[in-house]
């Protein structure tokens, strides 16, 4: 009998149930009127007195175990059922929030892509710069207003360490490290001490370009920029170069594109001129080449620089610059494009 109880305990331990019916059958088998335990208690009467104590304990142990087992089997089953109930397979799926690239990234990537196809590499440099790379090596005279506190953010009152006001500084770094042919663009963040308004911000993004080789001419500059304008704004775009001044280029120009809103007829976006200014450019001043140990008798080059926000404003017709910096999802979610 002793041996039999051990066997029953082992069987009960190994028992598994997946339905309420299986648990009920298990209960009847052990605890029912004609069940295993009732049989055991009947046979117990015939057991010799000296074995009763030990055997009685074993039978009670088995009974206790069966009761616990039934409880735990029922609880597990309830848990499984609750889990199943919480999944309503007829409900529509949870919407997945798709991120979108920032419009400034979209436009910057597109500019990089256009110049990449012309063989321009990408160069990067530090945002905290020194006077040499931002101004002196670019032929800015010492008294030039751009060096003024009004325009430039200086670091810790040290007039030599400042936040770059344009990414031309990266081009100086490229020139000091390499010899022509140089064909590179430098996208990046720049900083100017401006009051924040719809049309100006103290942080913005630029892409500047530099091409230096033998026999690089103004015609090359013009053709490159025409290609860029048409890839960026459409094949029907016209460009116009107006004479301008930059310390690091001679001659210098500002480039307009024909207004895409009115097709050149005149509207409030182009202020009724038919043209929109998009970048500055020119032939690299020989002084700049000499400062950077590039032989200005052998080589010539062109450079250009544009504000990414400005191009994005024209492309997306967003007239307030501040929107690009506020990270308002209602604004950002409207830009879903391939770049
Ligand atoms: N560095 C000029 C700016 O920040 C842009 C420029 C670059 C103009 C190269 C001419 C040539 O406004």
PDB file of N, CA, C and O in Angstrom, residues 94-146:
ATOM      1  N   UNK A  94      -3.129  48.822 -34.356  1.00  0.00           N
ATOM      2  CA  UNK A  94      -2.668  50.104 -33.813  1.00  0.00           C
ATOM      3  C   UNK A  94      -1.978  50.889 -34.921  1.00  0.00           C
ATOM      4  O   UNK A  94      -1.136  50.323 -35.619  1.00  0.00           O
ATOM      5  N   UNK A  95      -2.287  52.177 -35.104  1.00  0.00           N
ATOM      6  CA  UNK A  95      -1.578  52.927 -36.149  1.00  0.00           C
ATOM      7  C   UNK A  95      -0.093  53.078 -35.784  1.00  0.00           C
ATOM      8  O   UNK A  95       0.223  53.343 -34.629  1.00  0.00           O
ATOM      9  N   UNK A  96       0.781  52.877 -36.737  1.00  0.00           N
ATOM     10  CA  UNK A  96       2.215  53.033 -36.471  1.00  0.00           C
ATOM     11  C   UNK A  96       2.612  54.442 -36.888  1.00  0.00           C
ATOM     12  O   UNK A  96       2.386  54.851 -38.025  1.00  0.00           O
ATOM     13  N   UNK A  97       3.187  55.215 -35.954  1.00  0.00           N
ATOM     14  CA  UNK A  97       3.603  56.584 -36.260  1.00  0.00           C
ATOM     15  C   UNK A  97       4.885  56.548 -37.073  1.00  0.00           C
ATOM     16  O   UNK A  97       5.911  56.101 -36.571  1.00  0.00           O
ATOM     17  N   UNK A  98       4.807  57.009 -38.306  1.00  0.00           N
ATOM     18  CA  UNK A  98       6.008  57.041 -39.134  1.00  0.00           C
ATOM     19  C   UNK A  98       6.726  58.358 -38.914  1.00  0.00           C
ATOM     20  O   UNK A  98       6.091  59.406 -38.897  1.00  0.00           O
ATOM     21  N   UNK A  99       8.016  58.315 -38.730  1.00  0.00           N
ATOM     22  CA  UNK A  99       8.775  59.549 -38.626  1.00  0.00           C
ATOM     23  C   UNK A  99       8.942  60.175 -40.004  1.00  0.00           C
ATOM     24  O   UNK A  99       8.738  59.515 -41.017  1.00  0.00           O
ATOM     25  N   UNK A 100       9.269  61.452 -40.041  1.00  0.00           N
ATOM     26  CA  UNK A 100       9.548  62.096 -41.323  1.00  0.00           C
ATOM     27  C   UNK A 100      10.854  62.859 -41.172  1.00  0.00           C
ATOM     28  O   UNK A 100      11.187  63.307 -40.079  1.00  0.00           O
ATOM     29  N   UNK A 101      11.597  62.976 -42.271  1.00  0.00           N
ATOM     30  CA  UNK A 101      12.821  63.759 -42.172  1.00  0.00           C
ATOM     31  C   UNK A 101      12.485  65.241 -42.043  1.00  0.00           C
ATOM     32  O   UNK A 101      11.481  65.706 -42.568  1.00  0.00           O
ATOM     33  N   UNK A 102      13.365  65.950 -41.357  1.00  0.00           N
ATOM     34  CA  UNK A 102      13.194  67.394 -41.216  1.00  0.00           C
ATOM     35  C   UNK A 102      13.372  68.043 -42.587  1.00  0.00           C
ATOM     36  O   UNK A 102      14.235  67.634 -43.352  1.00  0.00           O
ATOM     37  N   UNK A 103      12.526  69.052 -42.900  1.00  0.00           N
ATOM     38  CA  UNK A 103      12.637  69.676 -44.233  1.00  0.00           C
ATOM     39  C   UNK A 103      14.042  70.203 -44.543  1.00  0.00           C
ATOM     40  O   UNK A 103      14.481  70.168 -45.695  1.00  0.00           O
ATOM     41  N   UNK A 104      14.754  70.671 -43.498  1.00  0.00           N
ATOM     42  CA  UNK A 104      16.118  71.168 -43.736  1.00  0.00           C
ATOM     43  C   UNK A 104      17.032  70.006 -44.163  1.00  0.00           C
ATOM     44  O   UNK A 104      17.852  70.151 -45.071  1.00  0.00           O
ATOM     45  N   UNK A 105      16.836  68.833 -43.550  1.00  0.00           N
ATOM     46  CA  UNK A 105      17.631  67.673 -43.962  1.00  0.00           C
ATOM     47  C   UNK A 105      17.277  67.256 -45.382  1.00  0.00           C
ATOM     48  O   UNK A 105      18.147  66.903 -46.168  1.00  0.00           O
ATOM     49  N   UNK A 106      15.979  67.305 -45.696  1.00  0.00           N
ATOM     50  CA  UNK A 106      15.559  66.911 -47.053  1.00  0.00           C
ATOM     51  C   UNK A 106      16.255  67.773 -48.094  1.00  0.00           C
ATOM     52  O   UNK A 106      16.825  67.277 -49.063  1.00  0.00           O
ATOM     53  N   UNK A 107      16.213  69.099 -47.863  1.00  0.00           N
ATOM     54  CA  UNK A 107      16.765  70.025 -48.850  1.00  0.00           C
ATOM     55  C   UNK A 107      18.289  69.898 -48.889  1.00  0.00           C
ATOM     56  O   UNK A 107      18.897  69.854 -49.966  1.00  0.00           O
ATOM     57  N   UNK A 108      18.918  69.814 -47.704  1.00  0.00           N
ATOM     58  CA  UNK A 108      20.379  69.660 -47.669  1.00  0.00           C
ATOM     59  C   UNK A 108      20.799  68.397 -48.421  1.00  0.00           C
ATOM     60  O   UNK A 108      21.731  68.426 -49.240  1.00  0.00           O
ATOM     61  N   UNK A 109      20.088  67.292 -48.190  1.00  0.00           N
ATOM     62  CA  UNK A 109      20.453  66.041 -48.872  1.00  0.00           C
ATOM     63  C   UNK A 109      20.274  66.161 -50.375  1.00  0.00           C
ATOM     64  O   UNK A 109      21.058  65.604 -51.145  1.00  0.00           O
ATOM     65  N   UNK A 110      19.246  66.888 -50.763  1.00  0.00           N
ATOM     66  CA  UNK A 110      19.020  67.038 -52.200  1.00  0.00           C
ATOM     67  C   UNK A 110      20.130  67.884 -52.840  1.00  0.00           C
ATOM     68  O   UNK A 110      20.610  67.573 -53.929  1.00  0.00           O
ATOM     69  N   UNK A 111      20.543  68.945 -52.140  1.00  0.00           N
ATOM     70  CA  UNK A 111      21.645  69.787 -52.657  1.00  0.00           C
ATOM     71  C   UNK A 111      22.918  68.924 -52.776  1.00  0.00           C
ATOM     72  O   UNK A 111      23.620  68.953 -53.796  1.00  0.00           O
ATOM     73  N   UNK A 112      23.193  68.142 -51.719  1.00  0.00           N
ATOM     74  CA  UNK A 112      24.382  67.279 -51.725  1.00  0.00           C
ATOM     75  C   UNK A 112      24.309  66.307 -52.899  1.00  0.00           C
ATOM     76  O   UNK A 112      25.301  66.068 -53.591  1.00  0.00           O
ATOM     77  N   UNK A 113      23.112  65.785 -53.136  1.00  0.00           N
ATOM     78  CA  UNK A 113      22.935  64.812 -54.212  1.00  0.00           C
ATOM     79  C   UNK A 113      23.233  65.427 -55.585  1.00  0.00           C
ATOM     80  O   UNK A 113      23.921  64.840 -56.413  1.00  0.00           O
ATOM     81  N   UNK A 114      22.740  66.659 -55.795  1.00  0.00           N
ATOM     82  CA  UNK A 114      22.958  67.315 -57.099  1.00  0.00           C
ATOM     83  C   UNK A 114      24.464  67.533 -57.330  1.00  0.00           C
ATOM     84  O   UNK A 114      25.008  67.181 -58.379  1.00  0.00           O
ATOM     85  N   UNK A 115      25.144  68.090 -56.319  1.00  0.00           N
ATOM     86  CA  UNK A 115      26.579  68.344 -56.507  1.00  0.00           C
ATOM     87  C   UNK A 115      27.385  67.045 -56.497  1.00  0.00           C
ATOM     88  O   UNK A 115      28.426  66.954 -57.144  1.00  0.00           O
ATOM     89  N   UNK A 116      26.893  66.064 -55.785  1.00  0.00           N
ATOM     90  CA  UNK A 116      27.547  64.745 -55.801  1.00  0.00           C
ATOM     91  C   UNK A 116      27.611  64.185 -57.211  1.00  0.00           C
ATOM     92  O   UNK A 116      28.618  63.616 -57.627  1.00  0.00           O
ATOM     93  N   UNK A 117      26.536  64.403 -57.970  1.00  0.00           N
ATOM     94  CA  UNK A 117      26.508  63.896 -59.345  1.00  0.00           C
ATOM     95  C   UNK A 117      27.507  64.626 -60.237  1.00  0.00           C
ATOM     96  O   UNK A 117      27.884  64.135 -61.284  1.00  0.00           O
ATOM     97  N   UNK A 118      27.925  65.845 -59.806  1.00  0.00           N
ATOM     98  CA  UNK A 118      28.944  66.573 -60.575  1.00  0.00           C
ATOM     99  C   UNK A 118      30.347  66.255 -60.066  1.00  0.00           C
ATOM    100  O   UNK A 118      31.319  66.868 -60.498  1.00  0.00           O
ATOM    101  N   UNK A 119      30.460  65.351 -59.128  1.00  0.00           N
ATOM    102  CA  UNK A 119      31.778  64.932 -58.642  1.00  0.00           C
ATOM    103  C   UNK A 119      32.286  65.686 -57.437  1.00  0.00           C
ATOM    104  O   UNK A 119      33.462  65.571 -57.083  1.00  0.00           O
ATOM    105  N   UNK A 120      31.409  66.474 -56.764  1.00  0.00           N
ATOM    106  CA  UNK A 120      31.840  67.195 -55.562  1.00  0.00           C
ATOM    107  C   UNK A 120      31.842  66.244 -54.364  1.00  0.00           C
ATOM    108  O   UNK A 120      30.891  65.482 -54.162  1.00  0.00           O
ATOM    109  N   UNK A 121      32.926  66.279 -53.593  1.00  0.00           N
ATOM    110  CA  UNK A 121      32.964  65.490 -52.362  1.00  0.00           C
ATOM    111  C   UNK A 121      32.367  66.326 -51.229  1.00  0.00           C
ATOM    112  O   UNK A 121      32.133  67.526 -51.393  1.00  0.00           O
ATOM    113  N   UNK A 122      32.158  65.700 -50.078  1.00  0.00           N
ATOM    114  CA  UNK A 122      31.613  66.416 -48.917  1.00  0.00           C
ATOM    115  C   UNK A 122      32.723  66.624 -47.890  1.00  0.00           C
ATOM    116  O   UNK A 122      33.441  65.685 -47.562  1.00  0.00           O
ATOM    117  N   UNK A 123      32.870  67.863 -47.399  1.00  0.00           N
ATOM    118  CA  UNK A 123      33.854  68.119 -46.332  1.00  0.00           C
ATOM    119  C   UNK A 123      33.133  68.690 -45.125  1.00  0.00           C
ATOM    120  O   UNK A 123      32.162  69.434 -45.269  1.00  0.00           O
ATOM    121  N   UNK A 124      33.655  68.350 -43.978  1.00  0.00           N
ATOM    122  CA  UNK A 124      33.097  68.890 -42.741  1.00  0.00           C
ATOM    123  C   UNK A 124      34.196  69.480 -41.882  1.00  0.00           C
ATOM    124  O   UNK A 124      35.363  69.114 -42.024  1.00  0.00           O
ATOM    125  N   UNK A 125      33.807  70.397 -40.985  1.00  0.00           N
ATOM    126  CA  UNK A 125      34.798  71.013 -40.108  1.00  0.00           C
ATOM    127  C   UNK A 125      34.135  71.445 -38.814  1.00  0.00           C
ATOM    128  O   UNK A 125      32.920  71.300 -38.665  1.00  0.00           O
ATOM    129  N   UNK A 126      34.915  72.004 -37.886  1.00  0.00           N
ATOM    130  CA  UNK A 126      34.360  72.351 -36.572  1.00  0.00           C
ATOM    131  C   UNK A 126      33.434  73.562 -36.610  1.00  0.00           C
ATOM    132  O   UNK A 126      33.610  74.464 -37.441  1.00  0.00           O
ATOM    133  N   UNK A 127      32.443  73.575 -35.701  1.00  0.00           N
ATOM    134  CA  UNK A 127      31.541  74.727 -35.596  1.00  0.00           C
ATOM    135  C   UNK A 127      32.198  75.828 -34.765  1.00  0.00           C
ATOM    136  O   UNK A 127      31.958  77.007 -34.973  1.00  0.00           O
ATOM    137  N   UNK A 128      33.029  75.433 -33.790  1.00  0.00           N
ATOM    138  CA  UNK A 128      33.808  76.422 -33.034  1.00  0.00           C
ATOM    139  C   UNK A 128      35.132  76.574 -33.775  1.00  0.00           C
ATOM    140  O   UNK A 128      35.879  75.612 -33.932  1.00  0.00           O
ATOM    141  N   UNK A 129      35.374  77.773 -34.264  1.00  0.00           N
ATOM    142  CA  UNK A 129      36.511  77.994 -35.170  1.00  0.00           C
ATOM    143  C   UNK A 129      37.431  79.086 -34.628  1.00  0.00           C
ATOM    144  O   UNK A 129      37.133  79.698 -33.604  1.00  0.00           O
ATOM    145  N   UNK A 130      38.520  79.320 -35.364  1.00  0.00           N
ATOM    146  CA  UNK A 130      39.363  80.457 -35.006  1.00  0.00           C
ATOM    147  C   UNK A 130      39.265  81.532 -36.095  1.00  0.00           C
ATOM    148  O   UNK A 130      38.737  81.290 -37.182  1.00  0.00           O
ATOM    149  N   UNK A 131      39.758  82.689 -35.774  1.00  0.00           N
ATOM    150  CA  UNK A 131      39.662  83.845 -36.671  1.00  0.00           C
ATOM    151  C   UNK A 131      40.288  83.538 -38.037  1.00  0.00           C
ATOM    152  O   UNK A 131      39.768  83.927 -39.074  1.00  0.00           O
ATOM    153  N   UNK A 132      41.401  82.808 -38.018  1.00  0.00           N
ATOM    154  CA  UNK A 132      42.100  82.533 -39.273  1.00  0.00           C
ATOM    155  C   UNK A 132      41.200  81.810 -40.285  1.00  0.00           C
ATOM    156  O   UNK A 132      41.073  82.240 -41.429  1.00  0.00           O
ATOM    157  N   UNK A 133      40.554  80.736 -39.842  1.00  0.00           N
ATOM    158  CA  UNK A 133      39.779  79.932 -40.798  1.00  0.00           C
ATOM    159  C   UNK A 133      38.473  80.592 -41.229  1.00  0.00           C
ATOM    160  O   UNK A 133      37.996  80.365 -42.340  1.00  0.00           O
ATOM    161  N   UNK A 134      37.905  81.447 -40.352  1.00  0.00           N
ATOM    162  CA  UNK A 134      36.626  82.073 -40.711  1.00  0.00           C
ATOM    163  C   UNK A 134      36.848  83.389 -41.461  1.00  0.00           C
ATOM    164  O   UNK A 134      36.100  83.721 -42.379  1.00  0.00           O
ATOM    165  N   UNK A 135      37.901  84.127 -41.077  1.00  0.00           N
ATOM    166  CA  UNK A 135      38.085  85.453 -41.664  1.00  0.00           C
ATOM    167  C   UNK A 135      39.431  85.671 -42.361  1.00  0.00           C
ATOM    168  O   UNK A 135      39.465  85.922 -43.566  1.00  0.00           O
ATOM    169  N   UNK A 136      40.522  85.565 -41.601  1.00  0.00           N
ATOM    170  CA  UNK A 136      41.810  86.034 -42.143  1.00  0.00           C
ATOM    171  C   UNK A 136      42.229  85.288 -43.402  1.00  0.00           C
ATOM    172  O   UNK A 136      42.629  85.907 -44.395  1.00  0.00           O
ATOM    173  N   UNK A 137      42.113  83.950 -43.390  1.00  0.00           N
ATOM    174  CA  UNK A 137      42.546  83.182 -44.560  1.00  0.00           C
ATOM    175  C   UNK A 137      41.627  83.413 -45.744  1.00  0.00           C
ATOM    176  O   UNK A 137      41.930  83.042 -46.875  1.00  0.00           O
ATOM    177  N   UNK A 138      40.477  84.051 -45.473  1.00  0.00           N
ATOM    178  CA  UNK A 138      39.521  84.323 -46.554  1.00  0.00           C
ATOM    179  C   UNK A 138      39.585  85.783 -46.987  1.00  0.00           C
ATOM    180  O   UNK A 138      38.648  86.303 -47.595  1.00  0.00           O
ATOM    181  N   UNK A 139      40.713  86.455 -46.611  1.00  0.00           N
ATOM    182  CA  UNK A 139      40.965  87.799 -47.130  1.00  0.00           C
ATOM    183  C   UNK A 139      40.064  88.877 -46.536  1.00  0.00           C
ATOM    184  O   UNK A 139      39.832  89.910 -47.161  1.00  0.00           O
ATOM    185  N   UNK A 140      39.494  88.600 -45.352  1.00  0.00           N
ATOM    186  CA  UNK A 140      38.719  89.646 -44.668  1.00  0.00           C
ATOM    187  C   UNK A 140      39.708  90.646 -44.086  1.00  0.00           C
ATOM    188  O   UNK A 140      40.570  90.261 -43.286  1.00  0.00           O
ATOM    189  N   UNK A 141      39.619  91.942 -44.434  1.00  0.00           N
ATOM    190  CA  UNK A 141      40.512  92.913 -43.796  1.00  0.00           C
ATOM    191  C   UNK A 141      40.192  93.021 -42.303  1.00  0.00           C
ATOM    192  O   UNK A 141      39.053  92.732 -41.895  1.00  0.00           O
ATOM    193  N   UNK A 142      41.179  93.429 -41.484  1.00  0.00           N
ATOM    194  CA  UNK A 142      40.971  93.444 -40.024  1.00  0.00           C
ATOM    195  C   UNK A 142      39.757  94.269 -39.595  1.00  0.00           C
ATOM    196  O   UNK A 142      39.119  93.960 -38.609  1.00  0.00           O
ATOM    197  N   UNK A 143      39.425  95.300 -40.362  1.00  0.00           N
ATOM    198  CA  UNK A 143      38.339  96.175 -39.903  1.00  0.00           C
ATOM    199  C   UNK A 143      36.981  95.775 -40.522  1.00  0.00           C
ATOM    200  O   UNK A 143      36.005  96.498 -40.411  1.00  0.00           O
ATOM    201  N   UNK A 144      36.930  94.599 -41.155  1.00  0.00           N
ATOM    202  CA  UNK A 144      35.678  94.201 -41.818  1.00  0.00           C
ATOM    203  C   UNK A 144      34.527  94.053 -40.814  1.00  0.00           C
ATOM    204  O   UNK A 144      34.694  93.458 -39.752  1.00  0.00           O
ATOM    205  N   UNK A 145      33.347  94.588 -41.150  1.00  0.00           N
ATOM    206  CA  UNK A 145      32.232  94.567 -40.176  1.00  0.00           C
ATOM    207  C   UNK A 145      31.777  93.161 -39.765  1.00  0.00           C
ATOM    208  O   UNK A 145      31.216  92.996 -38.687  1.00  0.00           O
ATOM    209  N   UNK A 146      32.018  92.144 -40.614  1.00  0.00           N
ATOM    210  CA  UNK A 146      31.580  90.788 -40.253  1.00  0.00           C
ATOM    211  C   UNK A 146      32.297  90.282 -39.013  1.00  0.00           C
ATOM    212  O   UNK A 146      31.809  89.405 -38.305  1.00  0.00           O
TER     213      UNK A 146
END
